[in-house]
Amino acid sequence: MNKKLYIKTYGCQMNVYDSDRMVDLLKPLGYSITEDPAEADMAILNTCHIREKAEQKVYSDLGRLRQHQTKRRESGEDMMIGVGGCVGQAEGQEIIRQAPYVSMVFGPQTYHRLPEMIAQMNREKEKKEGKKPKGLVDTDFPLESKFDSLPTPTSTASSVFLSVQEGCDKFCTFCVVPYTRGAEYSRPAADVLKEANNLVSKGALEITLLGQNVNAYHGQAPYSSSHGTNEWGLGRLIYELSQIKGLERIRYMTSHPRDMDDELINAHGEVPQLMPFLHLPVQSGSDSILEAMNRKHKARDYLEVIEKLRKARSDIAFSSDFIVGFPGEREDDHKATLDLIRQVKYAQAYSFKYSKRPGTPAGAMELQVDEEVKSRRLHELQGLLNEQQLSFNRSMVGTIQVILLDRKGKHKGQMIGKTPYMQSVPVTAPESLFGKLVKVRLESAHENSLVGALLSSDSANAMFSHMSESLERNDEV
Ligand code: SAH
Ligand code: SF4
Ligand code: F3S
């Protein structure tokens, strides 16, 4: 039977990956995806708990789904509602209490059990002669890994995500992730290589390796090595992935500065498919704030890592996350962050006001910073970051770049591609080039995007092999 599945995804790329896996899981049960919740037989919210108001947002979205559910029931149909992701994990039973029309609550490590949960709900419903049974909650951290139970990804996209690592053992004092995603876990390297090979055989040209702390990756090696180490780090994994024919671009996120080891840094200099862009969050430039955040590194350590990476790959571009107004942050701490930004010169960045998360150590700290001060500091920080982003983008004007056209643009005939440096470039191009690598000349720059003109449509040509992507930024054309 053909049934419709609606999924709304919040938060990070790992949730995007998980939502895609849920689609793959439910396909054999007859579900195909819809963008319209009104026609959904099953609606899932894959939620994020990272910042304030996360729960409220979920409850208000649930309220809207309920209206669709009621309408569908009135017309003799039904809608099963599920809440997954990090709010599901954190709130659990509370969601069923506040929204009894929800059928299933699950977490990031239990969504592989969705088919069983659906079957159980249907059985209970039959027993109760069509009345909705009480919702199920499964927020375990199972011993078995979900990856062993998930079907092979069916994606045929040209740019895909591949989760290689899950969870986090770092316990930064502001962050809920170690509680919602659980302990750090790395998938065996053989499984990652198999999934990557499969994705490439289905058309992937770019793979972004994902993990909450992706560079903490230490997966079981496919074979034991003579030098005693039976694990691969992320650097080694990238070297091996670069051997896959047809895989033109490799990226990874999100990294922790403490886990940037030499093998990974060297990979940036030696693996041409590894794109010259790295999201490396620092959060703050002040040592005392970094300590209170439990980041376990100083500003100087971060700057040293940046320098090493620039030595390995001179054109590498950086982005970061920043939190302003962490408890106890004084004016000189804020200035230290601005200083660090001036030293690094970011190509882009995300910045947030600190928000209290329940159950985290920082939530209970004294000296919470006033909202007004947070807003002013955020404004200053973003002003500087925006200037840097614009000047980075301007430095590219006049160069030729290879972009991967993987998104439709706003206007007819328009598509958007990313440069190796993660800048978005909208271009007018024929539909047949969707999903392809093409060359563009960058003509002008805005803060968030560049304007480019298509140079060649001969995308299948070998000149688009990864070698052309290592074009120097200031190459004369
Ligand atoms: N694992 C990544 C980031 C995970 S969360 C890392 O270690 O950097 C994504 C970003 O959300 C964080 O980098 C941080 O900047 C922000 N964030 C997390 N908790 C927050 C909080 N309580 N208040 C404000 N921002 C927060
Ligand atoms: Fe959160 Fe810190 Fe872990 Fe990143 S490293 S997920 S910020 S606890
Ligand atoms: Fe959010 Fe969970 Fe990702 S809290 S950022 S969805 S790990």
Short mmCIF file of C-alpha atoms and ligand atoms in Angstrom, two decimals:
data_model
loop_
_atom_site.label_atom_id
_atom_site.label_comp_id
_atom_site.label_asym_id
_atom_site.label_seq_id
_atom_site.Cartn_x
_atom_site.Cartn_y
_atom_site.Cartn_z
CA MET A 1 0.00 0.00 0.00
CA ASN A 2 1.29 3.44 -0.82
CA LYS A 3 1.55 5.58 2.31
CA LYS A 4 2.94 9.06 2.77
CA LEU A 5 5.70 10.04 5.16
CA TYR A 6 6.39 13.62 6.23
CA ILE A 7 9.65 14.36 8.09
CA LYS A 8 10.70 17.72 9.45
CA THR A 9 14.38 17.89 10.36
CA TYR A 10 15.85 20.39 12.81
CA GLY A 11 19.45 20.93 13.93
CA CYS A 12 22.67 19.50 12.64
CA GLN A 13 23.72 17.50 9.60
CA MET A 14 23.68 14.33 11.66
CA ASN A 15 19.94 14.76 11.97
CA VAL A 16 19.75 15.22 8.19
CA TYR A 17 21.61 11.93 7.79
CA ASP A 18 19.32 10.24 10.34
CA SER A 19 16.17 11.52 8.62
CA ASP A 20 17.38 10.08 5.32
CA ARG A 21 17.99 6.76 7.05
CA MET A 22 14.43 6.84 8.45
CA VAL A 23 13.13 7.30 4.90
CA ASP A 24 15.20 4.27 3.81
CA LEU A 25 13.89 2.25 6.78
CA LEU A 26 10.25 3.01 6.07
CA LYS A 27 10.40 2.55 2.30
CA PRO A 28 9.96 -1.25 2.52
CA LEU A 29 6.82 -0.62 4.63
CA GLY A 30 5.30 1.27 1.71
CA TYR A 31 6.05 4.83 2.76
CA SER A 32 7.15 7.46 0.26
CA ILE A 33 8.12 10.99 1.20
CA THR A 34 5.80 14.00 1.03
CA GLU A 35 6.46 17.69 1.66
CA ASP A 36 2.83 18.24 2.67
CA PRO A 37 1.92 17.25 6.25
CA ALA A 38 -1.79 17.35 5.37
CA GLU A 39 -1.47 14.16 3.30
CA ALA A 40 0.86 12.31 5.67
CA ASP A 41 -0.02 8.89 7.08
CA MET A 42 3.07 9.23 9.23
CA ALA A 43 4.64 12.49 10.42
CA ILE A 44 8.01 12.59 12.18
CA LEU A 45 9.72 15.54 13.82
CA ASN A 46 13.46 14.87 13.99
CA THR A 47 14.36 17.41 16.64
CA CYS A 48 17.31 19.38 18.01
CA HIS A 49 17.87 20.34 21.64
CA ILE A 50 20.97 22.46 21.31
CA ARG A 51 19.60 25.88 22.22
CA GLU A 52 16.83 27.54 24.17
CA LYS A 53 13.19 27.24 23.12
CA ALA A 54 13.87 23.91 21.39
CA GLU A 55 11.03 22.21 23.29
CA GLN A 56 8.54 25.04 22.69
CA LYS A 57 9.24 24.90 18.98
CA VAL A 58 8.59 21.17 18.93
CA TYR A 59 5.35 21.52 20.89
CA SER A 60 4.07 24.25 18.60
CA ASP A 61 4.91 22.15 15.52
CA LEU A 62 3.17 19.20 17.18
CA GLY A 63 0.10 21.39 17.69
CA ARG A 64 0.00 22.07 13.96
CA LEU A 65 0.42 18.38 13.12
CA ARG A 66 -2.43 17.58 15.47
CA GLN A 67 -4.78 19.77 13.42
CA HIS A 68 -3.89 17.77 10.30
CA GLN A 69 -4.33 14.56 12.28
CA THR A 70 -7.80 15.61 13.42
CA LYS A 71 -8.86 16.54 9.88
CA ARG A 72 -7.57 13.24 8.52
CA ARG A 73 -9.45 11.30 11.18
CA GLU A 74 -12.63 13.16 10.35
CA SER A 75 -12.29 11.99 6.76
CA GLY A 76 -11.67 8.38 7.80
CA GLU A 77 -7.90 8.48 7.41
CA ASP A 78 -5.26 8.71 10.11
CA MET A 79 -1.84 10.15 10.87
CA MET A 80 0.70 8.55 13.17
CA ILE A 81 2.97 11.13 14.79
CA GLY A 82 6.53 10.40 15.95
CA VAL A 83 9.07 12.60 17.72
CA GLY A 84 12.70 11.62 17.25
CA GLY A 85 16.07 13.30 17.65
CA CYS A 86 17.57 15.08 20.63
CA VAL A 87 14.37 16.59 22.14
CA GLY A 88 12.81 13.12 21.92
CA GLN A 89 15.81 11.75 23.79
CA ALA A 90 15.82 14.49 26.43
CA GLU A 91 12.07 14.79 27.02
CA GLY A 92 10.98 11.17 26.53
CA GLN A 93 7.74 10.39 28.37
CA GLU A 94 7.06 14.09 28.96
CA ILE A 95 6.17 14.47 25.28
CA ILE A 96 3.47 11.79 25.55
CA ARG A 97 2.18 13.50 28.70
CA GLN A 98 1.91 16.90 27.05
CA ALA A 99 0.91 15.65 23.61
CA PRO A 100 -0.98 12.35 24.07
CA TYR A 101 -1.80 12.29 20.34
CA VAL A 102 1.87 11.40 19.68
CA SER A 103 2.39 7.69 18.99
CA MET A 104 6.13 7.29 19.31
CA VAL A 105 9.02 9.06 20.97
CA PHE A 106 12.52 7.88 20.20
CA GLY A 107 16.11 9.11 20.27
CA PRO A 108 19.04 9.36 17.85
CA GLN A 109 20.25 5.87 18.85
CA THR A 110 16.92 4.02 18.63
CA TYR A 111 15.31 5.14 15.38
CA HIS A 112 16.39 1.89 13.69
CA ARG A 113 13.59 0.30 15.77
CA LEU A 114 10.92 2.43 14.07
CA PRO A 115 9.42 -0.43 12.01
CA GLU A 116 8.96 -2.47 15.24
CA MET A 117 7.42 0.51 17.04
CA ILE A 118 4.97 1.07 14.17
CA ALA A 119 4.01 -2.61 14.13
CA GLN A 120 3.48 -2.58 17.89
CA MET A 121 1.31 0.55 17.70
CA ASN A 122 -0.80 -1.03 14.95
CA ARG A 123 -1.27 -4.24 16.97
CA GLU A 124 -2.35 -2.25 20.04
CA LYS A 125 -4.71 -0.20 17.90
CA GLU A 126 -6.37 -3.36 16.61
CA LYS A 127 -6.76 -4.63 20.17
CA LYS A 128 -8.40 -1.37 21.14
CA GLU A 129 -10.65 -1.51 18.07
CA GLY A 130 -9.23 1.49 16.28
CA LYS A 131 -8.72 3.74 19.30
CA LYS A 132 -5.26 5.23 19.66
CA PRO A 133 -3.19 3.30 22.22
CA LYS A 134 -0.84 5.09 24.62
CA GLY A 135 2.30 6.30 22.89
CA LEU A 136 5.55 4.32 23.00
CA VAL A 137 8.80 5.77 24.32
CA ASP A 138 12.16 4.27 23.39
CA THR A 139 15.07 6.43 24.48
CA ASP A 140 17.57 3.67 25.27
CA PHE A 141 21.22 3.80 24.46
CA PRO A 142 21.26 0.25 23.08
CA LEU A 143 24.41 -1.83 23.17
CA GLU A 144 23.95 -2.78 19.55
CA SER A 145 24.72 0.01 17.12
CA LYS A 146 21.87 1.33 14.99
CA PHE A 147 24.25 1.19 12.03
CA ASP A 148 24.14 -2.62 12.10
CA SER A 149 20.36 -2.56 11.64
CA LEU A 150 19.99 0.21 9.07
CA PRO A 151 19.42 -0.61 5.41
CA THR A 152 21.93 0.42 2.74
CA PRO A 153 21.39 4.10 1.88
CA THR A 154 19.44 4.53 -1.33
CA SER A 155 20.57 8.09 -2.08
CA THR A 156 21.58 8.86 -5.64
CA ALA A 157 22.52 12.47 -4.87
CA SER A 158 25.83 13.92 -6.02
CA SER A 159 26.64 15.35 -2.58
CA VAL A 160 25.90 13.09 0.37
CA PHE A 161 26.47 12.78 4.10
CA LEU A 162 28.02 9.73 5.69
CA SER A 163 27.97 9.38 9.50
CA VAL A 164 31.21 7.80 10.70
CA GLN A 165 31.15 8.78 14.35
CA GLU A 166 28.40 9.42 16.88
CA GLY A 167 28.09 10.89 20.32
CA CYS A 168 30.53 12.82 22.41
CA ASP A 169 32.66 12.29 25.51
CA LYS A 170 33.95 15.86 25.74
CA PHE A 171 31.27 17.31 28.04
CA CYS A 172 31.69 20.99 27.25
CA THR A 173 29.83 22.60 30.12
CA PHE A 174 27.27 24.40 27.91
CA CYS A 175 26.31 21.49 25.70
CA VAL A 176 23.53 18.87 25.77
CA VAL A 177 24.96 16.64 23.03
CA PRO A 178 26.77 14.12 25.30
CA TYR A 179 23.44 13.56 27.08
CA THR A 180 21.24 13.34 23.98
CA ARG A 181 23.53 11.46 21.61
CA GLY A 182 25.33 9.33 24.16
CA ALA A 183 28.92 8.13 24.37
CA GLU A 184 31.40 8.43 21.56
CA TYR A 185 31.27 5.62 19.03
CA SER A 186 33.16 5.10 15.76
CA ARG A 187 31.86 2.88 12.98
CA PRO A 188 34.30 0.18 11.78
CA ALA A 189 36.35 1.48 8.84
CA ALA A 190 35.24 -1.42 6.61
CA ASP A 191 31.58 -0.39 7.04
CA VAL A 192 32.38 3.22 6.19
CA LEU A 193 34.34 2.23 3.07
CA LYS A 194 31.51 -0.07 1.96
CA GLU A 195 28.91 2.66 2.39
CA ALA A 196 31.14 5.18 0.60
CA ASN A 197 31.78 2.83 -2.33
CA ASN A 198 28.08 2.20 -2.61
CA LEU A 199 27.22 5.92 -2.58
CA VAL A 200 29.83 6.64 -5.24
CA SER A 201 28.55 3.81 -7.40
CA LYS A 202 25.10 5.45 -7.22
CA GLY A 203 26.43 8.83 -8.32
CA ALA A 204 27.96 10.60 -5.31
CA LEU A 205 30.81 12.92 -6.28
CA GLU A 206 31.15 14.51 -2.84
CA ILE A 207 30.99 12.83 0.56
CA THR A 208 30.87 14.75 3.82
CA LEU A 209 31.91 12.57 6.73
CA LEU A 210 29.83 13.38 9.78
CA GLY A 211 30.23 13.10 13.52
CA GLN A 212 29.62 15.25 16.59
CA ASN A 213 33.37 15.03 16.95
CA VAL A 214 34.24 13.57 13.63
CA ASN A 215 37.99 13.90 14.10
CA ALA A 216 37.82 11.85 17.30
CA TYR A 217 37.11 8.99 14.87
CA HIS A 218 38.97 5.82 15.80
CA GLY A 219 37.26 3.04 13.92
CA GLN A 220 38.25 -0.58 13.88
CA ALA A 221 40.70 -1.20 11.02
CA PRO A 222 39.55 -3.61 8.28
CA TYR A 223 42.68 -5.70 8.84
CA SER A 224 45.20 -5.81 11.66
CA SER A 225 48.37 -3.94 11.02
CA SER A 226 51.90 -5.13 11.54
CA HIS A 227 52.68 -2.06 13.67
CA GLY A 228 50.23 -3.08 16.34
CA THR A 229 47.49 -0.51 15.77
CA ASN A 230 44.09 -1.92 15.01
CA GLU A 231 42.30 1.37 14.66
CA TRP A 232 42.20 4.03 11.99
CA GLY A 233 42.01 7.70 12.77
CA LEU A 234 40.13 10.11 10.50
CA GLY A 235 43.30 11.00 8.55
CA ARG A 236 43.87 7.36 7.60
CA LEU A 237 40.21 6.92 6.73
CA ILE A 238 40.42 9.92 4.38
CA TYR A 239 43.53 8.55 2.68
CA GLU A 240 41.69 5.29 2.04
CA LEU A 241 38.51 7.00 0.85
CA SER A 242 40.56 9.03 -1.61
CA GLN A 243 41.35 5.75 -3.41
CA ILE A 244 37.70 5.37 -4.45
CA LYS A 245 37.51 6.10 -8.15
CA GLY A 246 34.91 8.72 -8.95
CA LEU A 247 34.90 10.30 -5.50
CA GLU A 248 35.96 13.85 -6.33
CA ARG A 249 35.40 15.68 -3.07
CA ILE A 250 35.78 14.76 0.59
CA ARG A 251 34.76 16.96 3.51
CA TYR A 252 34.21 16.30 7.20
CA MET A 253 32.46 17.95 10.12
CA THR A 254 32.36 18.83 13.01
CA SER A 255 35.88 18.77 14.37
CA HIS A 256 37.25 19.52 17.79
CA PRO A 257 40.55 21.44 17.92
CA ARG A 258 42.01 18.93 20.38
CA ASP A 259 41.55 16.03 17.96
CA MET A 260 43.40 17.55 14.98
CA ASP A 261 46.29 15.08 14.82
CA ASP A 262 49.26 15.21 12.43
CA GLU A 263 47.95 12.47 10.15
CA LEU A 264 44.75 14.44 9.57
CA ILE A 265 46.62 17.73 9.13
CA ASN A 266 48.97 16.08 6.63
CA ALA A 267 46.00 14.67 4.73
CA HIS A 268 45.02 18.28 3.99
CA GLY A 269 48.35 18.75 2.22
CA GLU A 270 48.45 15.39 0.48
CA VAL A 271 44.92 14.38 -0.50
CA PRO A 272 43.72 16.57 -3.37
CA GLN A 273 40.12 15.38 -2.97
CA LEU A 274 40.05 16.71 0.61
CA MET A 275 38.51 20.14 0.16
CA PRO A 276 40.40 23.21 1.44
CA PHE A 277 37.74 24.23 3.93
CA LEU A 278 37.46 23.30 7.59
CA HIS A 279 34.78 24.04 10.17
CA LEU A 280 36.80 24.09 13.39
CA PRO A 281 34.77 25.58 16.25
CA VAL A 282 36.70 27.48 18.90
CA GLN A 283 33.70 28.96 20.83
CA SER A 284 35.77 31.66 22.56
CA GLY A 285 39.18 33.33 22.34
CA SER A 286 39.55 33.75 26.10
CA ASP A 287 41.53 31.13 28.02
CA SER A 288 39.52 31.52 31.21
CA ILE A 289 36.24 31.11 29.34
CA LEU A 290 37.63 28.16 27.38
CA GLU A 291 38.53 26.59 30.70
CA ALA A 292 35.09 27.24 32.19
CA MET A 293 33.62 25.72 29.03
CA ASN A 294 35.80 22.62 29.58
CA ARG A 295 37.12 22.88 26.03
CA LYS A 296 40.49 21.53 27.22
CA HIS A 297 42.59 23.80 25.02
CA LYS A 298 43.83 27.35 25.11
CA ALA A 299 43.46 30.02 22.43
CA ARG A 300 47.16 29.56 21.59
CA ASP A 301 46.68 25.81 20.96
CA TYR A 302 43.90 26.60 18.53
CA LEU A 303 46.00 29.18 16.68
CA GLU A 304 48.84 26.65 16.43
CA VAL A 305 46.51 24.10 14.84
CA ILE A 306 45.35 26.73 12.36
CA GLU A 307 48.96 27.55 11.51
CA LYS A 308 49.87 23.89 10.97
CA LEU A 309 46.86 23.44 8.68
CA ARG A 310 47.84 26.52 6.69
CA LYS A 311 51.35 25.14 6.34
CA ALA A 312 49.95 21.87 5.03
CA ARG A 313 47.50 23.55 2.65
CA SER A 314 48.18 27.25 2.11
CA ASP A 315 44.74 28.10 0.68
CA ILE A 316 42.67 26.37 3.38
CA ALA A 317 39.67 28.43 4.54
CA PHE A 318 38.21 28.25 8.04
CA SER A 319 34.89 28.58 9.75
CA SER A 320 33.96 28.33 13.41
CA ASP A 321 31.20 28.46 15.98
CA PHE A 322 31.24 31.13 18.69
CA ILE A 323 29.25 31.49 21.87
CA VAL A 324 28.97 34.98 23.35
CA GLY A 325 27.88 35.67 26.90
CA PHE A 326 28.96 32.39 28.47
CA PRO A 327 28.53 32.71 32.28
CA GLY A 328 31.30 34.90 33.70
CA GLU A 329 32.34 36.35 30.30
CA ARG A 330 33.74 39.84 30.90
CA GLU A 331 34.53 42.58 28.44
CA ASP A 332 38.19 41.55 28.14
CA ASP A 333 37.16 37.93 27.43
CA HIS A 334 34.95 39.20 24.63
CA LYS A 335 37.85 41.33 23.30
CA ALA A 336 40.08 38.24 23.35
CA THR A 337 37.53 36.49 21.10
CA LEU A 338 37.51 39.44 18.69
CA ASP A 339 41.32 39.32 18.70
CA LEU A 340 41.39 35.64 17.86
CA ILE A 341 38.96 36.26 14.99
CA ARG A 342 41.26 38.99 13.65
CA GLN A 343 44.21 36.62 13.75
CA VAL A 344 42.49 33.69 12.04
CA LYS A 345 40.50 35.59 9.40
CA TYR A 346 37.49 33.36 8.87
CA ALA A 347 35.79 32.61 5.56
CA GLN A 348 32.48 32.15 7.40
CA ALA A 349 31.22 31.45 10.92
CA TYR A 350 28.21 30.82 13.13
CA SER A 351 27.74 32.71 16.36
CA PHE A 352 25.19 32.31 19.12
CA LYS A 353 24.21 33.89 22.39
CA TYR A 354 24.84 31.47 25.22
CA SER A 355 21.61 29.78 26.23
CA LYS A 356 21.04 27.79 29.41
CA ARG A 357 20.45 24.12 28.80
CA PRO A 358 18.83 21.98 31.46
CA GLY A 359 21.15 19.50 33.13
CA THR A 360 24.37 21.10 31.89
CA PRO A 361 26.95 22.45 34.39
CA ALA A 362 27.00 25.95 32.84
CA GLY A 363 23.23 26.25 33.31
CA ALA A 364 23.81 26.28 37.06
CA MET A 365 26.78 28.67 37.00
CA GLU A 366 26.58 32.02 38.68
CA LEU A 367 27.34 35.25 36.82
CA GLN A 368 24.95 34.63 33.95
CA VAL A 369 25.42 37.48 31.47
CA ASP A 370 22.61 40.00 30.86
CA GLU A 371 20.60 39.57 27.69
CA GLU A 372 21.41 43.13 26.56
CA VAL A 373 25.15 42.58 26.95
CA LYS A 374 24.89 39.31 25.04
CA SER A 375 23.06 41.05 22.20
CA ARG A 376 25.63 43.83 21.97
CA ARG A 377 28.56 41.40 22.00
CA LEU A 378 26.91 39.20 19.38
CA HIS A 379 26.37 42.25 17.20
CA GLU A 380 30.05 43.26 17.45
CA LEU A 381 31.26 39.75 16.78
CA GLN A 382 28.98 39.27 13.80
CA GLY A 383 29.98 42.65 12.38
CA LEU A 384 33.60 41.55 12.32
CA LEU A 385 32.82 38.06 10.99
CA ASN A 386 30.65 39.49 8.22
CA GLU A 387 33.46 41.84 7.16
CA GLN A 388 35.85 38.90 7.02
CA GLN A 389 33.41 36.79 5.03
CA LEU A 390 32.88 39.57 2.50
CA SER A 391 36.59 40.18 2.10
CA PHE A 392 37.25 36.44 1.69
CA ASN A 393 34.57 36.25 -0.99
CA ARG A 394 35.94 39.36 -2.71
CA SER A 395 39.42 37.83 -2.81
CA MET A 396 37.96 35.14 -5.07
CA VAL A 397 36.49 37.47 -7.67
CA GLY A 398 38.19 36.94 -11.02
CA THR A 399 39.21 33.36 -10.28
CA ILE A 400 37.88 30.23 -11.90
CA GLN A 401 36.41 27.66 -9.54
CA VAL A 402 34.85 24.25 -9.89
CA ILE A 403 31.44 24.06 -8.27
CA LEU A 404 29.17 21.10 -7.66
CA LEU A 405 25.65 21.95 -8.78
CA ASP A 406 23.64 20.18 -6.11
CA ARG A 407 20.78 22.56 -5.32
CA LYS A 408 18.06 24.24 -7.32
CA GLY A 409 18.12 28.04 -7.16
CA LYS A 410 15.25 30.42 -6.44
CA HIS A 411 14.77 31.42 -10.05
CA LYS A 412 13.89 29.33 -13.07
CA GLY A 413 16.94 27.85 -14.75
CA GLN A 414 19.11 28.65 -11.76
CA MET A 415 21.19 26.17 -9.78
CA ILE A 416 23.50 26.60 -6.85
CA GLY A 417 26.88 24.99 -6.40
CA LYS A 418 29.58 25.11 -3.76
CA THR A 419 33.18 26.08 -4.41
CA PRO A 420 35.90 23.97 -2.77
CA TYR A 421 35.86 26.70 -0.09
CA MET A 422 32.15 26.13 0.67
CA GLN A 423 30.93 29.35 -0.89
CA SER A 424 27.55 29.21 -2.59
CA VAL A 425 27.50 30.26 -6.23
CA PRO A 426 24.16 30.55 -8.03
CA VAL A 427 24.47 30.18 -11.81
CA THR A 428 22.14 29.91 -14.74
CA ALA A 429 22.74 26.50 -16.24
CA PRO A 430 20.87 23.85 -18.21
CA GLU A 431 18.96 21.27 -16.15
CA SER A 432 21.20 18.50 -17.55
CA LEU A 433 24.08 19.84 -15.44
CA PHE A 434 22.30 19.23 -12.14
CA GLY A 435 24.53 17.13 -9.88
CA LYS A 436 27.63 17.83 -11.98
CA LEU A 437 30.93 19.58 -11.36
CA VAL A 438 31.26 22.63 -13.58
CA LYS A 439 33.72 25.49 -13.97
CA VAL A 440 32.62 29.02 -13.26
CA ARG A 441 34.33 32.38 -13.36
CA LEU A 442 33.51 34.34 -10.21
CA GLU A 443 32.36 37.80 -11.13
CA SER A 444 31.28 39.57 -7.98
CA ALA A 445 30.93 38.89 -4.29
CA HIS A 446 28.30 39.30 -1.59
CA GLU A 447 28.55 38.33 2.05
CA ASN A 448 26.74 35.02 1.64
CA SER A 449 27.28 34.18 -1.98
CA LEU A 450 29.19 34.89 -5.14
CA VAL A 451 27.97 35.59 -8.64
CA GLY A 452 29.45 33.26 -11.22
CA ALA A 453 29.27 32.65 -14.94
CA LEU A 454 29.35 29.15 -16.32
CA LEU A 455 32.49 28.53 -18.35
CA SER A 456 32.00 25.06 -19.69
CA SER A 457 29.26 22.50 -19.65
CA ASP A 458 31.51 19.63 -20.53
CA SER A 459 31.29 18.23 -17.06
CA ALA A 460 32.04 14.63 -17.94
CA ASN A 461 35.40 15.68 -19.27
CA ALA A 462 38.47 14.58 -17.38
CA MET A 463 39.51 18.19 -16.89
CA PHE A 464 37.04 18.25 -14.03
CA SER A 465 38.93 15.63 -12.16
CA HIS A 466 39.99 16.65 -8.70
CA MET A 467 43.24 18.10 -10.01
CA SER A 468 41.40 21.09 -11.37
CA GLU A 469 39.94 21.78 -7.96
CA SER A 470 43.28 22.55 -6.49
CA LEU A 471 43.42 25.72 -8.59
CA GLU A 472 45.12 28.33 -6.53
CA ARG A 473 42.80 31.02 -5.33
CA ASN A 474 44.74 33.74 -7.06
CA ASP A 475 45.54 31.84 -10.21
CA GLU A 476 45.58 33.99 -13.29
CA VAL A 477 42.97 32.72 -15.64
N1 SAH B 1 30.47 19.17 18.31
C1 SAH B 1 30.62 20.48 17.87
C2 SAH B 1 29.41 21.36 18.00
C3 SAH B 1 28.10 20.83 18.46
S1 SAH B 1 26.81 21.94 18.79
C4 SAH B 1 31.78 21.11 18.59
O1 SAH B 1 32.37 20.54 19.47
O2 SAH B 1 32.11 22.22 18.30
C5 SAH B 1 26.90 23.21 17.58
C6 SAH B 1 27.17 24.54 18.15
O3 SAH B 1 26.08 25.01 18.92
C7 SAH B 1 28.34 24.58 19.10
O4 SAH B 1 29.56 24.66 18.44
C8 SAH B 1 28.06 25.82 19.91
O5 SAH B 1 28.65 26.96 19.35
C9 SAH B 1 26.55 25.94 19.87
N2 SAH B 1 25.97 25.65 21.18
C10 SAH B 1 25.93 24.46 21.83
N3 SAH B 1 25.34 24.60 23.04
C11 SAH B 1 25.00 25.89 23.16
C12 SAH B 1 24.38 26.66 24.19
N4 SAH B 1 24.02 26.12 25.33
N5 SAH B 1 24.19 27.98 23.97
C13 SAH B 1 24.57 28.55 22.80
N6 SAH B 1 25.17 27.89 21.81
C14 SAH B 1 25.39 26.57 21.97
FE1 SF4 B 2 29.06 19.55 22.61
FE2 SF4 B 2 31.55 20.00 23.27
FE3 SF4 B 2 30.81 17.58 22.51
FE4 SF4 B 2 30.93 19.57 20.74
S1 SF4 B 2 32.66 18.70 21.87
S2 SF4 B 2 29.29 18.08 20.97
S3 SF4 B 2 30.29 21.31 21.94
S4 SF4 B 2 30.16 18.61 24.35
FE1 F3S B 3 20.90 19.40 17.84
FE2 F3S B 3 21.19 16.95 18.62
FE3 F3S B 3 22.47 17.83 16.47
S1 F3S B 3 20.96 18.70 19.92
S2 F3S B 3 22.81 19.95 16.95
S3 F3S B 3 20.31 17.60 16.69
S4 F3S B 3 23.24 16.45 18.01
#
